[in-house]
Each structure stands twice: as structure tokens, then as C-alpha cells.
Short mmCIF file of C-alpha atoms in Angstrom, two decimals:
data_model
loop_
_atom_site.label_atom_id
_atom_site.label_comp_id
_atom_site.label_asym_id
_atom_site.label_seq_id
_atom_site.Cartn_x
_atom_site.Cartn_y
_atom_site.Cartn_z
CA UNK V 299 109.73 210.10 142.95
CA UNK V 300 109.95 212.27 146.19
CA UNK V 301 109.45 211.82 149.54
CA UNK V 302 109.95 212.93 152.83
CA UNK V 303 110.87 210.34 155.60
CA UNK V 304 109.83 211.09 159.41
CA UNK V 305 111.68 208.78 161.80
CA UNK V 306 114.95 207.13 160.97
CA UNK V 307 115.51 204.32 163.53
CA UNK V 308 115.97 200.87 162.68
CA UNK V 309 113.15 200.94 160.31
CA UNK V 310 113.22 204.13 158.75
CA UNK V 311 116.80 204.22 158.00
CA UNK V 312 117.21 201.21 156.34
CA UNK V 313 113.83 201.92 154.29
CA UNK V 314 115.37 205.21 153.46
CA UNK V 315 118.35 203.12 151.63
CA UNK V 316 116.21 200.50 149.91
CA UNK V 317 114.16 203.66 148.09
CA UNK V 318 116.98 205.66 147.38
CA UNK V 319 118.47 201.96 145.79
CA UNK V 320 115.40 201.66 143.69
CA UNK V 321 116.86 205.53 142.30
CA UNK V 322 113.43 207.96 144.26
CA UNK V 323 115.33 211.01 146.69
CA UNK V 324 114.35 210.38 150.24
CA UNK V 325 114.89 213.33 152.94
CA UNK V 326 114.89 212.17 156.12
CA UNK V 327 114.44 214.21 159.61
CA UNK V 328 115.06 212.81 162.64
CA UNK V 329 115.87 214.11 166.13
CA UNK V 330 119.59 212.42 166.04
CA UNK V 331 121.25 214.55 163.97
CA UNK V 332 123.65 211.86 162.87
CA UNK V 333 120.75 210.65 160.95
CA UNK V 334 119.22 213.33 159.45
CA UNK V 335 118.61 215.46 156.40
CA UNK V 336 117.54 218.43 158.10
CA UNK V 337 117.20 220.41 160.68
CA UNK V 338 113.63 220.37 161.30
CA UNK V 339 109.98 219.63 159.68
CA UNK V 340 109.80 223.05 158.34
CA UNK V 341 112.84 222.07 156.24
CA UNK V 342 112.00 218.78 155.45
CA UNK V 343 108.39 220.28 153.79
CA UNK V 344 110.07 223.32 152.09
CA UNK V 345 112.57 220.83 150.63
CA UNK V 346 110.17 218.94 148.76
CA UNK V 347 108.18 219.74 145.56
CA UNK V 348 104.35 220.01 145.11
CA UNK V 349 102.49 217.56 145.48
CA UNK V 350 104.33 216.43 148.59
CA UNK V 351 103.88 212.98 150.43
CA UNK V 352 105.78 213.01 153.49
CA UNK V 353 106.53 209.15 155.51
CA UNK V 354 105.94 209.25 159.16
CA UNK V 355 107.96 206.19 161.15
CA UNK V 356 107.83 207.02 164.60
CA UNK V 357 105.99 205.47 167.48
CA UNK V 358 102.42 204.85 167.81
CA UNK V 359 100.44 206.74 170.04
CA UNK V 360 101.35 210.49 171.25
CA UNK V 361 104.69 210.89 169.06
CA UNK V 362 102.64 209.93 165.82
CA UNK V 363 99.99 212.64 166.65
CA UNK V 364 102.17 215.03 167.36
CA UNK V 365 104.13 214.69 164.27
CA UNK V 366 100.73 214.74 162.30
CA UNK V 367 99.67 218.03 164.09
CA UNK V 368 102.52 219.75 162.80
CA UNK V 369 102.73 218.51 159.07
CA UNK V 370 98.89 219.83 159.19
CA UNK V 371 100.04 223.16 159.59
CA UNK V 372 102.85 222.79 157.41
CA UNK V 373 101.57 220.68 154.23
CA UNK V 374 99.25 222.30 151.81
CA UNK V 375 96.18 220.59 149.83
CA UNK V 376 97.27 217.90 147.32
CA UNK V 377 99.76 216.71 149.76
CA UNK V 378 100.02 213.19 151.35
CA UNK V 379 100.65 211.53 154.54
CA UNK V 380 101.85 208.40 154.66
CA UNK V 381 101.57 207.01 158.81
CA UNK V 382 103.62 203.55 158.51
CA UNK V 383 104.57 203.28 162.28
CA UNK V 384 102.66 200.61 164.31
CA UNK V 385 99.39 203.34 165.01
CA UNK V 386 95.96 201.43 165.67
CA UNK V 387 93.41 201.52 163.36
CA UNK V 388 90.50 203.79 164.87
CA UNK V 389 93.72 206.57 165.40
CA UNK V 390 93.87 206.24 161.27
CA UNK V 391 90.28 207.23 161.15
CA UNK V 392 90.72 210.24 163.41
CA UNK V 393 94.51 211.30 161.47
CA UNK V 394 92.41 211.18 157.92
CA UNK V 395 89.85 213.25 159.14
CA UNK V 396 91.70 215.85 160.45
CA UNK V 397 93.92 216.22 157.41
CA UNK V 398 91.01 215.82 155.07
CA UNK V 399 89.69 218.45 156.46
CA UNK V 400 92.38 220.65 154.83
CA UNK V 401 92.51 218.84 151.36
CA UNK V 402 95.62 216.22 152.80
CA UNK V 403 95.05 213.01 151.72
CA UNK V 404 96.51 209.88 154.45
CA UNK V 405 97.28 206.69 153.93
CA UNK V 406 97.99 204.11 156.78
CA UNK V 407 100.66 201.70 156.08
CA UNK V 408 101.41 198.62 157.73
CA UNK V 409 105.01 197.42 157.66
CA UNK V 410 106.40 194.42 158.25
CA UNK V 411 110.46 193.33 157.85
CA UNK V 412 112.15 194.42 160.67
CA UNK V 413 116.03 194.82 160.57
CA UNK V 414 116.27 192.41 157.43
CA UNK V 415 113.88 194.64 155.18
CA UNK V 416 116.69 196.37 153.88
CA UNK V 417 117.67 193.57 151.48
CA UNK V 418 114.87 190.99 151.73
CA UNK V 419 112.09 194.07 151.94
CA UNK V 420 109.13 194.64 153.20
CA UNK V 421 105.61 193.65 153.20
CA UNK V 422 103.28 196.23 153.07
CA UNK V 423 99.54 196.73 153.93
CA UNK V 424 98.20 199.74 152.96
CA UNK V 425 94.87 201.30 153.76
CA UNK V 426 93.17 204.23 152.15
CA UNK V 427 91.63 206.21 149.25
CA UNK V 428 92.90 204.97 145.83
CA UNK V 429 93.49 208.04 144.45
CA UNK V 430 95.98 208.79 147.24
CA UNK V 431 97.22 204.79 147.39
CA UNK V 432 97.35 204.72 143.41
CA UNK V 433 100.03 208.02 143.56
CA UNK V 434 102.78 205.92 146.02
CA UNK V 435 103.05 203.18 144.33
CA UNK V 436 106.51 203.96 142.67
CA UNK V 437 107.44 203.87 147.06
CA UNK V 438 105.64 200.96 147.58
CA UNK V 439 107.34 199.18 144.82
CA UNK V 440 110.46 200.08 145.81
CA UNK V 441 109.60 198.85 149.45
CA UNK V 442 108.42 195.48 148.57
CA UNK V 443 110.31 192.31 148.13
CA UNK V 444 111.27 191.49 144.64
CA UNK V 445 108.44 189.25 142.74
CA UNK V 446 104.33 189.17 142.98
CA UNK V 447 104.05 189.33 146.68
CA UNK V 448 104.47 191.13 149.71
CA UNK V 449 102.39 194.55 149.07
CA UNK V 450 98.75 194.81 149.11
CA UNK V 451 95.99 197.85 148.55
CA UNK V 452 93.74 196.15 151.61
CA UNK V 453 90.78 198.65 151.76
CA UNK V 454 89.69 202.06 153.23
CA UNK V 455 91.24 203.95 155.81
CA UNK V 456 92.46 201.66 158.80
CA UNK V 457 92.67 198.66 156.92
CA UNK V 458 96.51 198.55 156.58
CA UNK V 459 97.27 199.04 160.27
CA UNK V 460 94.35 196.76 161.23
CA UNK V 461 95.68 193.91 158.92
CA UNK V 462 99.57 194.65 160.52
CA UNK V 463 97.88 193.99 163.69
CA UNK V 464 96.13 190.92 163.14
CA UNK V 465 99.96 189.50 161.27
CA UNK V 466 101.79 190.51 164.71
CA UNK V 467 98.65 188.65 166.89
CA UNK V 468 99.52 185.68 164.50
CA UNK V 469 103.39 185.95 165.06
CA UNK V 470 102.58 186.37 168.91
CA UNK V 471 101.21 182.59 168.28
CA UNK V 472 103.49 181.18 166.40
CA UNK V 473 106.61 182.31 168.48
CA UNK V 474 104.60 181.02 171.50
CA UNK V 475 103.90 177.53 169.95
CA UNK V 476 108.14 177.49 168.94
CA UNK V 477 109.03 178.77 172.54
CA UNK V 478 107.03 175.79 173.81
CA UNK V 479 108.25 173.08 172.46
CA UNK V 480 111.66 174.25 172.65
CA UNK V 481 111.56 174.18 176.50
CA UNK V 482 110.07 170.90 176.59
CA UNK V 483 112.89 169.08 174.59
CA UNK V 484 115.19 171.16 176.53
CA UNK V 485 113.42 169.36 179.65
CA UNK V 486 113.90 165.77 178.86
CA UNK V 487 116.80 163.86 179.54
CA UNK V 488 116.27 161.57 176.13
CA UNK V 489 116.83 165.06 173.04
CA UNK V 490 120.52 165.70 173.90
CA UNK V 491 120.71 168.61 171.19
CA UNK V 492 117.65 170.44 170.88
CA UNK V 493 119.36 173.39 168.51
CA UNK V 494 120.14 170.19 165.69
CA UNK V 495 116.27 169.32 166.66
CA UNK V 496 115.11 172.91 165.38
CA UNK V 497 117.51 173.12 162.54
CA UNK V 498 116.42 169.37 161.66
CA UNK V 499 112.52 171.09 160.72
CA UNK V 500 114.17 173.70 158.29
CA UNK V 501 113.78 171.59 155.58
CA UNK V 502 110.46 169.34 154.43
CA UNK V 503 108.42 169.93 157.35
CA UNK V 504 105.54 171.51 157.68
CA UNK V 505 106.48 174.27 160.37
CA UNK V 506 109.53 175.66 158.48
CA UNK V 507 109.08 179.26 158.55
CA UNK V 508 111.44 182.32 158.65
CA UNK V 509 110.87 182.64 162.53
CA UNK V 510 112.54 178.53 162.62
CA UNK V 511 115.48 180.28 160.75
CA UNK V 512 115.61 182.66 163.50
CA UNK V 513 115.21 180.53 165.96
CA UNK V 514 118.11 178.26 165.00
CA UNK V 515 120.33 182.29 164.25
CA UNK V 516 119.40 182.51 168.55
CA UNK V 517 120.67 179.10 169.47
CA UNK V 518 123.61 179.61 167.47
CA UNK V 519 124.45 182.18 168.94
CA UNK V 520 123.68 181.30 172.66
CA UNK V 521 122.71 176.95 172.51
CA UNK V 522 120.84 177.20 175.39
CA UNK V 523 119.74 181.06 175.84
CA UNK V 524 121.54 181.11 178.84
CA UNK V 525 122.60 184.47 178.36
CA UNK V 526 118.65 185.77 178.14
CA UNK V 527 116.24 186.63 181.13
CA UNK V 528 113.24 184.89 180.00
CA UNK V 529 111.32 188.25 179.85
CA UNK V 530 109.42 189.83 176.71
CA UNK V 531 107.61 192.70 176.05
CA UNK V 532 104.23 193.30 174.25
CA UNK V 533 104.32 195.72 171.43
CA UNK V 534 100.65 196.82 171.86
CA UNK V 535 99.24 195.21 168.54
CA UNK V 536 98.94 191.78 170.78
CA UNK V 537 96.57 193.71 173.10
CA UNK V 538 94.50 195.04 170.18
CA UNK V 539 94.12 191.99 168.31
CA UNK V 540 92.60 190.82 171.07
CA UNK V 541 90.57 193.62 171.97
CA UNK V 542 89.43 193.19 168.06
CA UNK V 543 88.09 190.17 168.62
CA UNK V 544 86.11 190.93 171.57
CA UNK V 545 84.59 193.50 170.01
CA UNK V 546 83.48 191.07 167.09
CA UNK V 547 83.32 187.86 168.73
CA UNK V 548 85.58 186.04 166.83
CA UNK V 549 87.28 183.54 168.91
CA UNK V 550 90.81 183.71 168.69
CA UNK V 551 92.15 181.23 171.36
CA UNK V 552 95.59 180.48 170.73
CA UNK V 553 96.79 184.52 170.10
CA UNK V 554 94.69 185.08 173.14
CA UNK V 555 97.13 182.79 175.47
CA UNK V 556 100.42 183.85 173.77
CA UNK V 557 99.58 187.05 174.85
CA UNK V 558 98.99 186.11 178.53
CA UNK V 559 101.98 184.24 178.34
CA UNK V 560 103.90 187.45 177.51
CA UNK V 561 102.23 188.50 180.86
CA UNK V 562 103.47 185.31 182.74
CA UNK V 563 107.41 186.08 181.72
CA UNK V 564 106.80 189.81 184.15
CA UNK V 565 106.74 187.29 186.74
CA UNK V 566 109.07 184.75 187.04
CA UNK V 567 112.80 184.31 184.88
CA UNK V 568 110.30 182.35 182.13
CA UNK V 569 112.60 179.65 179.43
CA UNK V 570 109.62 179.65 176.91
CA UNK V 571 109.99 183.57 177.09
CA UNK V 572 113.69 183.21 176.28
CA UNK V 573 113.00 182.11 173.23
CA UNK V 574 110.03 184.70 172.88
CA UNK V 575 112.93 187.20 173.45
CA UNK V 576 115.76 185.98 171.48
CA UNK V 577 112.82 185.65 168.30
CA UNK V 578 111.69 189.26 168.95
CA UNK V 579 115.68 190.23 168.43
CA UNK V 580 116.57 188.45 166.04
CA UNK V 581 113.75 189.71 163.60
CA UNK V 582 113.16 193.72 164.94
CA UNK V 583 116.25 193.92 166.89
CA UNK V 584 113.61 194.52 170.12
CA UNK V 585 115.83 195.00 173.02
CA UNK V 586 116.58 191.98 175.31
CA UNK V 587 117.48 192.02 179.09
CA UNK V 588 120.45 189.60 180.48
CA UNK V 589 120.29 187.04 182.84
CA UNK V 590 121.44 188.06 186.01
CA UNK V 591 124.57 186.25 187.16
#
């Protein structure tokens, strides 16, 4: 199969080398021109045969709509969109409409794998019209880890991006819960090697998870996170997921305060948010700041 790839970053790049593994031709634009394929999007369409589905992996938010503005006026009827950046939901809703309107069919994608995807691949939740979901599937395939898991049709338009936002309010959580008991061994005079503590639960507990692994990666690397400001950012789908919830009165308590405690580490040189940080590196590669000497 064919397809176009928009946005070749840390994500995009390595997805373009897991499809063209699986043996599908991937062009790629991207504004680095180390990176890309072509000059341009009116390259990048012209390259590709009829019935096109073009991949946009850029940020959410005013970069994604401009990029969908432009394939409008370049993509014909028949053609596909594919938006698997981090966009919210109700921005799927608006992007489908306005390409439906000229016969382009869009599908929301919501991708999760991070720097690893490229050989452990990615999950995917994808939203949208079966006729235009049913088409990518060869992609998807190729995209998804080996075995029975890790992609799933989950419903109309919105649904992938809204179910990629409720997994990152989960893993907002769950990195707070790991960030807070690290600090509190690290606290007490009695635990006189927390990183053996963490790698201890790797095995037959029931807390093991890939973010553990991760977690013990960061303390090899730096025992004690010394080398971290305990500062961390908020992607966005944190905010939403809470937002969500409001809006449907679903009470989601413990995403809620990881979230405020992303808020907290703006303040003060935070050690749970050193671990928050070295977490969000490890798994996306998300930019960390130093400690200040």
C-alpha cells in the first residue's frame, strides 16, 4: 500500500521505517529537509496514486489545522486523511466535516509507543467511518505490535483521539502513584537502595508495568535523579481528560490530582516530579530540564 506521511519527528520517522519494514512505500514531508521526501505538500500529493490517504503527525492544535486546510485544497474525492497527532476529539468532528464536505474521508488515530514503537510498535485507536477505517488496515497492521492486540476500530469520528486521551489521563496516574512512593523510600533512613526496591517489583508483583521498566532505565542511569529539576510538563490530553469528566460527571479522582501535581512541580524543584520527568523521557523522549548546580 501507499501513503503519504506528514510530520517526521520522533514519531513519524520511526513509523515511517516500521511501514516501509512491513514492505508499503511511505513519502514523507517534513520541514527539515534532512528528513524528507519532498519538497513540499504539493509534491507529496502529486506523488501518490488515486485513491490517496495521506498521515498527518504534527502537533495538535493550529499546526494540525493548518496542514488539513491545505491537503483540502490539494486532495481530491476518494482520498483519505489520516490525523494521528495528539488533536482533541471535538477538533476531529470539525476536520471530518470540512473534508466531507468535498468527498475526503478522515480518520482520527490515536497513537501510542513513543520512541520504542519502532520495534515494539504501536497501539492504535482509531475513530471513524468503516468504509474509510476498513481501507488502512494494511497501515494499521503494519503499525501494530506483533500478535492479537494493540489496534482497535473504537467507534465514529473522535473516538480514537478521545480514547488516546483517556490512556495518557491514566498514565498521568500511574506515573504519579510511582513518583510517590519513590520519594518516600528515598526519604527514610531504613530503604538504603531504593533503585534495587523498584527493580525488586519487576517480577511477580502486581504493579509491574512497562513504566516500572522505565523507571528502573532512569535510576540506572542517574540512582538518585540528581541530575533532573523536578519539573514536568502537561501534554494537554491531562487537561482534557479532565475537562471530559466534568462535562459527564464521572469522577475521576486520582487523574484529577496527578494533574495538579504536574502544576505543583512549576513551583518549587519537586523530587516526585523528577521521576514524573525522567518517566516522560524515557518513554516519548519529552525534553527534560537540569538541575541547576
Amino acid at each position: 500500500m501507499q501513503l503519504g506521511l506528514i510530520g517526521l519527528g520522533k514519531m513519524g520517522g520511526n513509523m515511517r521505517e516500521r511501514i516501509r519494514r512491513a514492505g508499503h512505500t511511505v513519502i514523507g514531508y517534513d520541514r527539515n529537509p534532512d528528513l524528507t521526501d519532498v519538497q513540499d505538500l504539493a509534491e507529496l500529493v502529486e506523488r501518490l496514486d488515486a485513491p490517496r490517504t495521506v498521515w498527518v503527525m504534527v502537533p495538535a492544535g493550529a499546526a494540525t489545522q493548518s496542514v488539513i486546510d491545505e491537503l483540502g485544497g490539494l486532495l481530491e474525492a476518494g482520498d483519505t486523511v489520516v490525523d494521528g497527532g495528539n488533536s482533541r476529539w471535538t477538533d476531529d468532528e470539525k476536520h471530518a466535516a470540512e473534508l466531507g464536505a468535498k468527498g475526503i474521508g478522515f480518520v482520527d488515530a490515536g497513537v501510542s509507543g513513543g520512541v520504542w514503537g519502532l520495534e515494539n510498535g504501536y497501539a492504535l485507536m482509531v475513530g471513524g467511518d468503516s468504509e474509510h477505517v476498513d481501507r488502512l488496515r494494511p497501515i494499521f497492521d503494519a503499525l501494530k505490535p506483533d500478535g492479537p492486540y494493540g489496534y482497535v476500530h473504537a467507534g465514529k469520528v473522535g473516538a480514537g483521539h478521545f480514547s488516546k486521551m483517556v490512556h495518557n489521563g491514566i498514565e498521568y496516574a500511574m506515573m504519579q502513584a510511582y513518583a510517590e512512593g519513590w520519594e518516600l523510600l528515598e526519604k527514610v533512613d531504613s530503604v538504603t537502595d531504593v533503585r534495587e526496591v523498584f527493580r525488586s517489583w519487576q517480577e511477580g508483583t502486581v504493579i509491574r508495568s512497562w513504566l516500572l521498566d522505565l523507571a528502573v532505565n532512569a535510576l540506572d542511569e542517574d540512582e538518585h535523579l540528581d541530575k533532573l529539576r523536578g519539573w514536568a510538563q502537561d501534554s494537554g490530553e491531562g487537561r482534557w481528560t479532565v475537562e471530559a469528566a466534568i462535562d459527564n460527571a464521572v469522577p475521576l479522582p486520582a487523574i484529577t490530582a496527578s494533574l495538579f501535581a504536574r502544576f505543583s512541580s512549576r513551583q518549587d524543584d519537586s523530587p516526585q516530579m523528577k521521576m514524573i520527568a525522567a518517566l516522560r523521557n524515557q518513554f516519548g523522549g519529552h525534553a527534560v530540564e537540569s538541575a541547576k548546580e
